[in-house]
Short mmCIF file of C-alpha atoms and ligand atoms in Angstrom, two decimals:
data_model
loop_
_atom_site.label_atom_id
_atom_site.label_comp_id
_atom_site.label_asym_id
_atom_site.label_seq_id
_atom_site.Cartn_x
_atom_site.Cartn_y
_atom_site.Cartn_z
CA UNK H 815 208.33 52.06 9.04
CA UNK H 816 209.25 54.88 11.38
CA UNK H 817 209.39 58.30 9.67
CA UNK H 818 210.86 61.57 10.78
CA UNK H 819 207.87 63.92 10.55
CA UNK H 820 207.98 67.71 10.94
CA UNK H 821 204.70 69.41 11.86
CA UNK H 822 204.33 73.14 11.24
CA UNK H 823 202.24 74.93 13.89
CA UNK H 824 200.70 73.89 17.19
CA UNK H 825 197.00 74.61 16.74
CA UNK H 826 194.38 71.96 17.56
CA UNK H 827 194.80 70.23 14.19
CA UNK H 828 198.61 70.01 14.38
CA UNK H 829 198.51 68.76 17.95
CA UNK H 830 195.87 66.15 17.15
CA UNK H 831 197.71 64.92 14.05
CA UNK H 832 200.96 64.72 16.03
CA UNK H 833 199.34 62.46 18.62
CA UNK H 834 198.11 60.02 15.95
CA UNK H 835 201.44 60.08 14.08
CA UNK H 836 203.45 59.45 17.25
CA UNK H 837 201.06 56.66 18.26
CA UNK H 838 201.78 55.03 14.88
CA UNK H 839 205.47 54.96 15.81
CA UNK H 840 206.85 58.02 13.99
CA UNK H 841 209.34 60.56 15.31
CA UNK H 842 207.27 63.75 15.42
CA UNK H 843 208.54 67.30 16.00
CA UNK H 844 206.28 70.35 16.11
CA UNK H 845 207.73 73.73 14.99
CA UNK H 846 205.62 76.63 16.27
CA UNK H 847 206.56 80.21 15.39
CA UNK H 848 204.97 81.77 18.49
CA UNK H 849 206.25 81.69 22.03
CA UNK H 850 203.29 79.61 23.21
CA UNK H 851 201.36 76.75 21.63
CA UNK H 852 197.67 76.53 20.75
CA UNK H 853 197.52 78.75 17.67
CA UNK H 854 194.23 80.62 17.49
CA UNK H 855 193.27 78.98 20.79
CA UNK H 856 196.09 80.65 22.72
CA UNK H 857 195.60 82.17 26.14
CA UNK H 858 196.18 85.71 27.37
CA UNK H 859 196.83 86.41 31.06
CA UNK H 860 197.04 89.78 32.78
CA UNK H 861 196.76 91.03 36.38
CA UNK H 862 195.08 87.85 37.64
CA UNK H 863 192.68 87.61 34.67
CA UNK H 864 192.78 84.75 32.13
CA UNK H 865 191.26 84.97 28.65
CA UNK H 866 190.86 82.43 25.86
CA UNK H 867 192.03 84.45 22.86
CA UNK H 868 190.03 82.39 20.32
CA UNK H 869 187.45 79.65 20.91
CA UNK H 870 185.17 79.95 23.91
CA UNK H 871 182.28 77.64 22.94
CA UNK H 872 182.94 73.96 23.68
CA UNK H 873 180.43 72.16 21.46
CA UNK H 874 180.18 68.52 20.30
CA UNK H 875 181.68 66.91 23.42
CA UNK H 876 181.39 63.52 21.67
CA UNK H 877 184.09 64.57 19.17
CA UNK H 878 186.51 65.37 22.01
CA UNK H 879 185.62 62.04 23.69
CA UNK H 880 186.22 60.16 20.46
CA UNK H 881 189.61 61.87 20.07
CA UNK H 882 190.83 60.96 23.55
CA UNK H 883 189.33 57.45 23.29
CA UNK H 884 191.62 56.78 20.32
CA UNK H 885 194.44 56.92 22.87
CA UNK H 886 192.66 54.98 25.61
CA UNK H 887 191.89 58.20 27.48
CA UNK H 888 188.95 60.45 28.33
CA UNK H 889 188.66 64.26 28.48
CA UNK H 890 188.31 63.92 32.26
CA UNK H 891 191.89 62.57 32.39
CA UNK H 892 193.02 66.04 31.35
CA UNK H 893 190.39 68.66 32.21
CA UNK H 894 187.13 69.17 34.08
CA UNK H 895 184.05 69.84 31.99
CA UNK H 896 180.90 71.64 33.11
CA UNK H 897 177.64 71.80 31.15
CA UNK H 898 176.54 75.43 31.21
CA UNK H 899 173.07 76.37 32.36
CA UNK H 900 171.99 78.63 30.88
CA UNK H 901 173.94 77.84 27.75
CA UNK H 902 173.60 81.43 26.60
CA UNK H 903 171.41 84.50 26.43
CA UNK H 904 170.45 86.44 23.30
CA UNK H 905 169.53 90.14 23.51
CA UNK H 906 167.22 91.67 20.93
CA UNK H 907 166.95 95.09 22.59
CA UNK H 908 166.98 96.76 26.00
CA UNK H 909 165.67 94.29 28.55
CA UNK H 910 164.47 92.08 25.69
CA UNK H 911 166.17 88.71 25.62
CA UNK H 912 165.71 84.95 25.32
CA UNK H 913 167.62 82.55 27.53
CA UNK H 914 168.71 79.21 26.08
CA UNK H 915 168.89 76.66 28.87
CA UNK H 916 170.48 73.24 29.03
CA UNK H 917 167.73 70.89 27.84
CA UNK H 918 165.52 70.74 24.76
CA UNK H 919 162.52 70.62 27.08
CA UNK H 920 163.36 74.02 28.57
CA UNK H 921 164.29 75.47 25.17
CA UNK H 922 160.90 74.36 23.80
CA UNK H 923 159.23 76.20 26.67
CA UNK H 924 161.23 79.35 25.82
CA UNK H 925 160.17 79.06 22.16
CA UNK H 926 156.55 78.52 23.15
CA UNK H 927 156.71 81.63 25.31
CA UNK H 928 157.75 83.61 22.26
CA UNK H 929 155.37 82.08 19.72
CA UNK H 930 152.54 79.69 20.41
CA UNK H 931 152.93 76.37 18.57
CA UNK H 932 156.65 76.94 17.84
CA UNK H 933 157.80 74.15 20.18
CA UNK H 934 156.10 71.52 17.97
CA UNK H 935 157.93 72.88 14.92
CA UNK H 936 161.14 73.01 16.91
CA UNK H 937 160.92 69.35 17.90
CA UNK H 938 160.37 68.38 14.26
CA UNK H 939 163.32 70.53 13.19
CA UNK H 940 165.49 68.99 15.91
CA UNK H 941 164.58 65.42 14.84
CA UNK H 942 166.02 66.21 11.44
CA UNK H 943 169.02 68.00 13.01
CA UNK H 944 169.77 64.87 15.09
CA UNK H 945 169.50 62.69 12.03
CA UNK H 946 171.93 64.96 10.17
CA UNK H 947 174.28 64.99 13.16
CA UNK H 948 174.44 61.21 13.16
CA UNK H 949 175.20 61.14 9.45
CA UNK H 950 177.62 64.07 9.36
CA UNK H 951 179.53 64.12 12.63
CA UNK H 952 179.56 60.42 13.33
CA UNK H 953 180.50 59.45 9.78
CA UNK H 954 180.91 61.88 6.86
CA UNK H 955 183.34 64.31 8.51
CA UNK H 956 185.68 61.39 9.20
CA UNK H 957 186.16 60.91 5.45
CA UNK H 958 189.25 62.63 4.02
CA UNK H 959 187.71 64.58 1.12
CA UNK H 960 189.70 62.61 -1.44
CA UNK H 961 186.76 61.68 -3.67
CA UNK H 962 183.20 62.94 -4.31
CA UNK H 963 182.03 59.35 -3.81
CA UNK H 964 182.70 59.72 -0.07
CA UNK H 965 179.48 61.75 0.10
CA UNK H 966 177.42 59.24 -1.82
CA UNK H 967 175.79 56.93 0.70
CA UNK H 968 172.27 55.53 1.03
CA UNK H 969 171.57 58.05 3.82
CA UNK H 970 172.98 61.13 2.06
CA UNK H 971 171.04 60.30 -1.10
CA UNK H 972 167.85 60.51 0.94
CA UNK H 973 168.99 63.95 2.12
CA UNK H 974 170.11 65.27 -1.25
CA UNK H 975 167.48 68.04 -1.25
CA UNK H 976 168.99 69.43 1.94
CA UNK H 977 172.33 69.99 0.23
CA UNK H 978 170.62 72.26 -2.28
CA UNK H 979 168.38 74.15 0.14
CA UNK H 980 169.82 76.49 2.77
CA UNK H 981 169.52 76.73 6.54
CA UNK H 982 167.93 80.11 6.07
CA UNK H 983 165.20 78.77 3.77
CA UNK H 984 164.47 75.74 5.96
CA UNK H 985 164.23 77.78 9.15
CA UNK H 986 162.04 80.43 7.51
CA UNK H 987 159.74 77.79 6.05
CA UNK H 988 158.77 76.74 9.58
CA UNK H 989 159.25 79.84 11.74
CA UNK H 990 158.06 83.41 11.33
CA UNK H 991 159.14 84.99 14.60
CA UNK H 992 162.34 86.98 13.79
CA UNK H 993 163.90 86.27 17.21
CA UNK H 994 163.45 82.52 16.88
CA UNK H 995 164.79 82.68 13.32
CA UNK H 996 167.95 84.49 14.54
CA UNK H 997 168.50 81.91 17.27
CA UNK H 998 168.10 79.00 14.86
CA UNK H 999 170.41 80.62 12.30
CA UNK H 1000 173.10 81.38 14.87
CA UNK H 1001 174.84 77.95 15.12
CA UNK H 1002 175.85 77.78 11.46
CA UNK H 1003 177.73 81.07 11.86
CA UNK H 1004 180.46 78.87 13.37
CA UNK H 1005 180.88 77.35 9.91
CA UNK H 1006 181.86 80.73 8.58
CA UNK H 1007 179.22 81.54 5.95
CA UNK H 1008 175.85 83.29 5.88
CA UNK H 1009 172.91 81.02 6.79
CA UNK H 1010 171.53 81.86 3.32
CA UNK H 1011 174.69 80.36 1.82
CA UNK H 1012 174.94 77.30 4.10
CA UNK H 1013 173.31 74.00 3.08
CA UNK H 1014 170.23 73.01 5.10
CA UNK H 1015 171.99 69.71 5.85
CA UNK H 1016 174.22 71.66 8.23
CA UNK H 1017 171.35 71.85 10.70
CA UNK H 1018 173.44 69.29 12.60
CA UNK H 1019 174.89 72.44 14.20
CA UNK H 1020 171.45 73.04 15.74
CA UNK H 1021 171.61 69.62 17.31
CA UNK H 1022 175.07 70.45 18.65
CA UNK H 1023 173.55 73.61 20.15
CA UNK H 1024 170.15 72.54 21.56
CA UNK H 1025 170.60 68.76 21.63
CA UNK H 1026 174.07 68.39 23.13
CA UNK H 1027 174.52 71.74 24.83
CA UNK H 1028 177.32 74.15 25.65
CA UNK H 1029 180.18 73.14 27.90
CA UNK H 1030 182.96 74.96 29.70
CA UNK H 1031 186.31 73.37 30.48
CA UNK H 1032 187.47 74.61 33.89
CA UNK H 1033 190.17 77.30 33.49
CA UNK H 1034 189.00 77.81 29.89
CA UNK H 1035 189.44 76.26 26.46
CA UNK H 1036 193.19 76.45 26.88
CA UNK H 1037 192.98 73.57 29.32
CA UNK H 1038 192.04 71.41 26.31
CA UNK H 1039 195.22 72.56 24.52
CA UNK H 1040 197.16 71.79 27.70
CA UNK H 1041 195.54 68.34 27.86
CA UNK H 1042 196.40 67.46 24.26
CA UNK H 1043 199.94 68.77 24.80
CA UNK H 1044 200.33 66.42 27.79
CA UNK H 1045 199.02 63.53 25.72
CA UNK H 1046 201.30 64.40 22.78
CA UNK H 1047 204.36 64.52 25.01
CA UNK H 1048 203.39 61.21 26.65
CA UNK H 1049 203.31 59.74 23.15
CA UNK H 1050 206.81 61.10 22.46
CA UNK H 1051 206.07 64.25 20.40
CA UNK H 1052 208.70 67.01 20.68
CA UNK H 1053 207.21 70.49 20.77
CA UNK H 1054 209.44 73.44 19.87
CA UNK H 1055 208.26 77.05 20.16
CA UNK H 1056 209.79 80.26 18.71
CA UNK H 1057 210.50 78.23 15.56
CA UNK H 1058 209.52 80.19 12.47
CA UNK H 1059 209.37 77.97 9.40
CA UNK H 1060 210.72 80.07 6.53
CA UNK H 1061 210.83 77.60 3.68
CA UNK H 1062 209.88 74.09 2.60
CA UNK H 1063 212.59 72.51 0.44
CA UNK H 1064 211.71 70.05 -2.29
CA UNK H 1065 214.16 67.60 -3.86
CA UNK H 1066 213.22 65.29 -6.73
CA UNK H 1067 209.56 66.19 -6.23
CA UNK H 1068 209.64 65.23 -2.52
CA UNK H 1069 209.40 67.49 0.54
CA UNK H 1070 212.87 67.05 2.00
CA UNK H 1071 213.63 69.77 4.55
CA UNK H 1072 212.41 72.80 6.46
CA UNK H 1073 214.31 76.02 6.91
CA UNK H 1074 213.56 77.06 10.49
CA UNK H 1075 215.07 80.29 11.84
CA UNK H 1076 217.70 80.06 9.09
CA UNK H 1077 218.65 76.45 9.85
CA UNK H 1078 218.04 73.52 7.48
CA UNK H 1079 216.32 70.49 9.04
CA UNK H 1080 216.07 67.33 6.93
CA UNK H 1081 212.88 65.30 7.32
CA UNK H 1082 210.92 62.47 5.65
CA UNK H 1083 207.44 64.00 5.78
CA UNK H 1084 206.15 67.56 6.31
CA UNK H 1085 202.68 68.27 7.66
CA UNK H 1086 201.52 71.87 7.93
CA UNK H 1087 198.75 73.01 10.25
CA UNK H 1088 199.54 76.65 9.46
CA UNK H 1089 197.07 78.45 7.18
CA UNK H 1090 197.07 76.63 3.82
CA UNK H 1091 197.68 79.74 1.74
CA UNK H 1092 200.70 80.69 3.88
CA UNK H 1093 202.14 77.17 3.74
CA UNK H 1094 202.10 77.22 -0.04
CA UNK H 1095 204.04 80.51 -0.02
CA UNK H 1096 206.84 78.60 1.75
CA UNK H 1097 207.22 76.56 -1.46
CA UNK H 1098 208.78 77.65 -4.74
CA UNK H 1099 205.98 78.81 -7.06
CA UNK H 1100 206.03 75.74 -9.31
CA UNK H 1101 205.16 73.52 -6.32
CA UNK H 1102 202.06 75.48 -5.25
CA UNK H 1103 198.71 73.85 -6.06
CA UNK H 1104 196.44 76.87 -5.69
CA UNK H 1105 196.93 80.28 -7.32
CA UNK H 1106 196.30 83.68 -5.71
CA UNK H 1107 193.17 83.90 -7.89
CA UNK H 1108 191.93 80.62 -6.41
CA UNK H 1109 192.18 82.04 -2.87
CA UNK H 1110 190.72 85.41 -3.94
CA UNK H 1111 187.56 83.64 -5.11
CA UNK H 1112 187.03 81.55 -1.99
CA UNK H 1113 184.49 82.43 0.71
CA UNK H 1114 186.50 82.93 3.86
CA UNK H 1115 185.04 82.77 7.34
CA UNK H 1116 185.01 86.19 8.99
CA UNK H 1117 187.82 87.87 10.81
CA UNK H 1118 187.02 89.52 14.14
CA UNK H 1119 187.72 92.50 16.32
CA UNK H 1120 188.19 91.22 19.85
CA UNK H 1121 188.62 92.92 23.20
CA UNK H 1122 189.91 91.19 26.31
CA UNK H 1123 188.77 93.32 29.24
CA UNK H 1124 189.35 93.20 32.99
CA UNK H 1125 186.44 94.78 34.91
CA UNK H 1126 186.63 96.04 38.45
CA UNK H 1127 183.16 94.70 39.34
CA UNK H 1128 180.81 91.82 38.61
CA UNK H 1129 178.72 92.51 35.50
CA UNK H 1130 174.95 92.12 35.83
CA UNK H 1131 172.26 90.88 33.45
CA UNK H 1132 174.57 88.73 31.32
CA UNK H 1133 175.45 85.04 31.21
CA UNK H 1134 178.69 83.20 30.53
CA UNK H 1135 177.85 83.60 26.80
CA UNK H 1136 175.70 86.54 25.69
CA UNK H 1137 174.83 87.48 22.10
CA UNK H 1138 173.77 90.98 21.10
CA UNK H 1139 171.42 90.50 18.15
CA UNK H 1140 169.70 93.84 18.65
CA UNK H 1141 170.60 95.16 15.17
CA UNK H 1142 169.89 94.07 11.61
CA UNK H 1143 171.87 90.86 10.98
CA UNK H 1144 171.19 90.95 7.21
CA UNK H 1145 172.94 94.29 6.97
CA UNK H 1146 175.92 93.22 9.06
CA UNK H 1147 176.33 89.98 7.07
CA UNK H 1148 176.28 91.96 3.80
CA UNK H 1149 179.09 94.06 5.26
CA UNK H 1150 181.04 90.86 5.98
CA UNK H 1151 180.42 88.89 2.78
CA UNK H 1152 178.93 90.97 -0.04
CA UNK H 1153 180.45 94.46 0.16
CA UNK H 1154 183.25 94.11 2.73
CA UNK H 1155 183.50 97.16 4.99
CA UNK H 1156 183.48 98.05 8.67
CA UNK H 1157 179.90 97.44 9.82
CA UNK H 1158 177.71 100.42 10.63
CA UNK H 1159 175.90 98.68 13.48
CA UNK H 1160 177.54 95.38 14.30
CA UNK H 1161 176.14 92.34 16.02
CA UNK H 1162 178.51 91.30 18.74
CA UNK H 1163 179.15 88.56 21.24
CA UNK H 1164 180.32 88.90 24.83
CA UNK H 1165 181.68 86.18 27.07
CA UNK H 1166 182.14 86.45 30.81
CA UNK H 1167 183.80 83.15 31.75
CA UNK H 1168 184.26 84.37 35.31
CA UNK H 1169 180.45 84.11 35.69
CA UNK H 1170 180.91 80.35 36.07
CA UNK H 1171 184.65 79.90 36.59
CA UNK H 1172 186.21 81.74 39.52
CA UNK H 1173 189.71 80.74 38.39
CA UNK H 1174 189.73 83.22 35.50
CA UNK H 1175 189.39 86.51 37.39
CA UNK H 1176 190.27 87.95 40.80
CA UNK H 1177 187.46 87.87 43.39
CA UNK H 1178 184.70 90.43 42.78
CA UNK H 1179 185.96 91.24 39.29
CA UNK H 1180 184.90 90.05 35.84
CA UNK H 1181 186.83 88.87 32.78
CA UNK H 1182 185.08 90.00 29.58
CA UNK H 1183 185.72 88.98 25.98
CA UNK H 1184 183.94 90.93 23.23
CA UNK H 1185 183.87 89.79 19.60
CA UNK H 1186 182.64 91.63 16.51
CA UNK H 1187 182.72 89.53 13.29
CA UNK H 1188 184.31 91.39 10.36
CA UNK H 1189 185.16 90.89 6.71
CA UNK H 1190 188.76 89.66 6.36
CA UNK H 1191 191.19 92.08 4.72
CA UNK H 1192 189.74 95.37 6.05
CA UNK H 1193 192.02 98.26 7.06
CA UNK H 1194 192.81 97.70 10.70
CA UNK H 1195 194.01 100.79 12.57
CA UNK H 1196 194.00 101.63 16.30
CA UNK H 1197 191.51 104.53 15.90
CA UNK H 1198 188.91 102.23 14.29
CA UNK H 1199 189.32 99.62 17.04
CA UNK H 1200 188.76 102.35 19.63
CA UNK H 1201 185.70 103.66 17.81
CA UNK H 1202 184.12 100.17 17.88
CA UNK H 1203 184.93 99.68 21.54
CA UNK H 1204 183.04 102.90 22.31
CA UNK H 1205 180.16 101.77 20.08
CA UNK H 1206 179.68 98.44 21.79
CA UNK H 1207 180.16 99.83 25.30
CA UNK H 1208 177.33 102.32 24.71
CA UNK H 1209 175.05 99.58 23.34
CA UNK H 1210 176.01 97.15 26.09
CA UNK H 1211 175.28 99.67 28.86
CA UNK H 1212 171.93 100.64 27.37
CA UNK H 1213 170.78 97.09 26.69
CA UNK H 1214 171.90 95.56 29.97
CA UNK H 1215 170.99 98.65 31.97
CA UNK H 1216 174.23 99.27 33.87
CA UNK H 1217 177.49 101.20 33.68
CA UNK H 1218 180.54 99.14 32.79
CA UNK H 1219 182.97 101.37 30.90
CA UNK H 1220 184.12 103.24 33.97
CA UNK H 1221 184.98 99.91 35.62
CA UNK H 1222 187.44 98.87 32.88
CA UNK H 1223 190.80 98.10 34.54
CA UNK H 1224 192.48 97.30 31.22
CA UNK H 1225 191.53 96.29 27.72
CA UNK H 1226 193.60 94.61 25.01
CA UNK H 1227 192.37 94.53 21.45
CA UNK H 1228 193.05 91.90 18.78
CA UNK H 1229 192.13 92.23 15.12
CA UNK H 1230 192.99 91.55 11.46
CA UNK H 1231 196.59 92.77 11.65
CA UNK H 1232 197.26 90.54 14.67
CA UNK H 1233 195.81 87.46 12.93
CA UNK H 1234 198.19 88.11 10.03
CA UNK H 1235 201.25 88.87 12.20
CA UNK H 1236 200.71 86.05 14.72
CA UNK H 1237 199.35 83.23 12.54
CA UNK H 1238 200.19 84.18 8.92
CA UNK H 1239 196.45 84.18 8.40
CA UNK H 1240 195.17 84.85 4.87
CA UNK H 1241 193.68 88.39 4.96
CA UNK H 1242 193.49 88.05 8.75
CA UNK H 1243 190.67 85.48 8.70
CA UNK H 1244 189.80 84.25 12.19
CA UNK H 1245 188.36 80.82 11.46
CA UNK H 1246 189.44 79.62 8.08
CA UNK H 1247 187.56 78.72 4.96
CA UNK H 1248 183.77 78.74 5.22
CA UNK H 1249 181.71 75.57 4.79
CA UNK H 1250 179.53 76.58 1.83
CA UNK H 1251 178.18 73.88 -0.51
CA UNK H 1252 181.00 74.52 -2.99
CA UNK H 1253 183.56 74.41 -0.18
CA UNK H 1254 182.52 71.13 1.38
CA UNK H 1255 184.48 67.86 1.63
CA UNK H 1256 186.28 67.00 -1.63
CA UNK H 1257 185.73 70.59 -2.86
CA UNK H 1258 188.04 72.01 -0.14
CA UNK H 1259 191.84 72.42 -0.45
CA UNK H 1260 193.28 68.92 -0.19
CA UNK H 1261 194.95 67.32 2.83
CA UNK H 1262 197.67 65.92 0.58
CA UNK H 1263 199.68 67.97 -1.88
CA UNK H 1264 199.09 66.96 -5.48
CA UNK H 1265 202.43 68.45 -6.52
CA UNK H 1266 204.92 67.56 -3.79
CA UNK H 1267 205.29 64.05 -2.43
CA UNK H 1268 205.36 63.71 1.38
CA UNK H 1269 203.77 67.14 1.92
CA UNK H 1270 200.44 67.27 3.78
CA UNK H 1271 198.10 69.90 5.19
CA UNK H 1272 195.67 70.02 8.08
CA UNK H 1273 193.49 72.61 9.84
CA UNK H 1274 190.59 74.92 9.31
CA UNK H 1275 191.33 75.78 5.66
CA UNK H 1276 191.16 72.16 4.60
CA UNK H 1277 188.93 69.17 5.46
CA UNK H 1278 186.47 69.16 7.22
CA UNK H 1279 186.38 72.90 8.11
CA UNK H 1280 186.44 75.60 10.80
CA UNK H 1281 186.05 75.03 14.54
CA UNK H 1282 187.81 73.08 17.27
CA UNK H 1283 186.00 69.72 16.76
CA UNK H 1284 186.71 69.79 12.98
CA UNK H 1285 190.36 70.68 13.73
CA UNK H 1286 190.68 67.52 15.86
CA UNK H 1287 189.07 65.49 13.08
CA UNK H 1288 191.32 67.10 10.46
CA UNK H 1289 194.36 65.96 12.46
CA UNK H 1290 193.07 62.40 12.55
CA UNK H 1291 192.26 62.38 8.82
CA UNK H 1292 195.64 63.65 7.70
CA UNK H 1293 197.51 61.26 9.99
CA UNK H 1294 195.51 58.44 8.38
CA UNK H 1295 196.54 59.60 4.89
CA UNK H 1296 200.21 59.84 5.91
CA UNK H 1297 200.13 56.30 7.32
CA UNK H 1298 198.40 55.03 4.17
CA UNK H 1299 201.03 56.71 1.98
CA UNK H 1300 203.81 55.03 3.97
CA UNK H 1301 202.41 51.65 3.00
CA UNK H 1302 202.41 52.50 -0.74
C1 FAD L 1811 188.28 84.58 17.78
C2 FAD L 1811 187.96 83.15 17.48
C3 FAD L 1811 186.88 82.55 18.07
C4 FAD L 1811 186.59 81.21 17.83
N1 FAD L 1811 185.56 80.62 18.50
C5 FAD L 1811 185.39 79.28 18.40
C6 FAD L 1811 184.52 78.61 19.31
O1 FAD L 1811 183.94 79.24 20.19
N2 FAD L 1811 184.39 77.25 19.19
C7 FAD L 1811 185.08 76.53 18.23
O2 FAD L 1811 184.93 75.30 18.17
N3 FAD L 1811 185.93 77.16 17.38
C8 FAD L 1811 186.12 78.50 17.46
N4 FAD L 1811 187.05 79.13 16.68
C9 FAD L 1811 187.72 78.37 15.64
C10 FAD L 1811 188.86 77.50 16.18
O3 FAD L 1811 189.55 78.19 17.17
C11 FAD L 1811 189.80 77.16 15.05
O4 FAD L 1811 189.06 76.56 13.98
C12 FAD L 1811 190.92 76.20 15.44
O5 FAD L 1811 191.51 76.57 16.67
C13 FAD L 1811 191.95 76.23 14.31
O6 FAD L 1811 192.99 75.35 14.57
P1 FAD L 1811 194.06 75.06 13.44
O7 FAD L 1811 194.93 73.98 13.96
O8 FAD L 1811 193.40 74.84 12.14
O9 FAD L 1811 194.89 76.42 13.20
P2 FAD L 1811 195.64 77.46 14.14
O10 FAD L 1811 195.11 77.45 15.51
O11 FAD L 1811 195.63 78.75 13.42
O12 FAD L 1811 197.14 76.91 14.17
C14 FAD L 1811 198.08 77.22 13.19
C15 FAD L 1811 199.43 77.38 13.86
O13 FAD L 1811 200.46 77.51 12.87
C16 FAD L 1811 201.41 78.44 13.34
N5 FAD L 1811 202.20 78.96 12.21
C17 FAD L 1811 201.76 79.73 11.18
N6 FAD L 1811 202.79 79.98 10.33
C18 FAD L 1811 203.88 79.36 10.83
C19 FAD L 1811 205.24 79.26 10.41
N7 FAD L 1811 205.66 79.82 9.28
N8 FAD L 1811 206.10 78.57 11.18
C20 FAD L 1811 205.70 77.96 12.33
N9 FAD L 1811 204.41 78.02 12.78
C21 FAD L 1811 203.52 78.71 12.04
C22 FAD L 1811 200.55 79.51 14.00
O14 FAD L 1811 201.30 80.31 14.87
C23 FAD L 1811 199.51 78.64 14.72
O15 FAD L 1811 199.97 78.29 16.00
C24 FAD L 1811 187.38 80.47 16.92
C25 FAD L 1811 188.49 81.07 16.31
C26 FAD L 1811 188.78 82.39 16.60
C27 FAD L 1811 190.00 83.02 15.99
#
């Protein structure tokens, strides 16, 4: 039966869900509050420079392939993908760095260079990471988090110990070199929690990193949003921007209408890809499933202070992705998770997409994106942003041995307040609810409301978790639940 479905938001999860729902024959309309689509993956353009405002790492290409395959398509029908070599560079001090190249063979050689015998341990670690990848990303993450039994399979039972150990413990059991430890702990940061609070089973992220590699879609990650938009429109989805959803109306226990820019729109089913906490505030209190105390006690993924910078020269001694791990990560992570405050000496990440993609900056110039992870909910004022820009410029210049600040043509900052204003993000989180053990699968906020019939949720605060590949999967899962519900 064809249903009239309203989708709130146009992030990766909403777009993906809309494609599946339209394919199943429904009338689907997306209501996005912002002027442009893409949510946290929006694009910012200025003076010939193009910046991805959110995601820059294209990992797990198989998940994107699987998504497009569901519609008889391939990523190459919509965008051009390049495997980056090197994938990235990690600085540990001035002129002290490790380059991660595009094959496990070359990465083993880099490890060996750092610590004799480490490549043998790495191969063993990667065998397990591959095994976990096959279990998690090819199967478990495609389960909707409805029941704990979804996690009980013959293969997961063999891995049970890994759910109760942590990435940090497993890595440290095998490796002693602090640089190699930092590199192996880096991938799980995408899941939003400290490596010491992330189950060892999540080493599948290491396979995504070293086993599958890092890709770059030509013209940036936004070309993936553009591709899915094209697909959605081909399938008949209507996308409306500048549409602020102000309220979800419930009649006889069923979601019945949206109030959008003051106008009532009657619908059969409502699916929200906006932040879960925000969506529930659109409901009268008695229809909300999770209290403020519930959200207060959750481990959120970090927020971030970002700078999008146009440089009047090519920057030396950096790669497309460069990590600055030259300070104490333990201290910075305590300042994110344990005693939230602005970090004294932050780790940061810099991306120069124009190193490999000439379409994103004018000739001879460089587009730079800088990201400092932060605790959500901190005071965010212009003076503090400026202070941190100075801090990282000084470190960057010293470590990479060049002047860059005087070549800044413009810089735009983006931080906690913007995440709240633009996306209704809870406390300004950048990438949702972290994947800790107690926030995995059926323990995450549910895709389907338990209190309001015909109301569903998708995105990085629900199942399976933060990141672009999980957002695509979340869209597929929720569309499956909506279709199942229709049959009941
Ligand atoms: C700085 C940053 C860097 C990241 N880096 C990476 C990376 O390198 N690789 C990776 O895989 N992932 C990365 N991520 C994570 C990834 O971008 C997100 O997990 C994913 O894009 C989230 O998609 P979503 O659909 O869940 O939510 P969103 O993208 O947040 O979409 C929600 C949408 O709902 C809209 N909305 C909210 N309220 C309303 C309302 N009332 N009415 C109408 N619309 C509303 C918002 O405007 C938004 O468009 C990064 C995220 C950030 C912020």
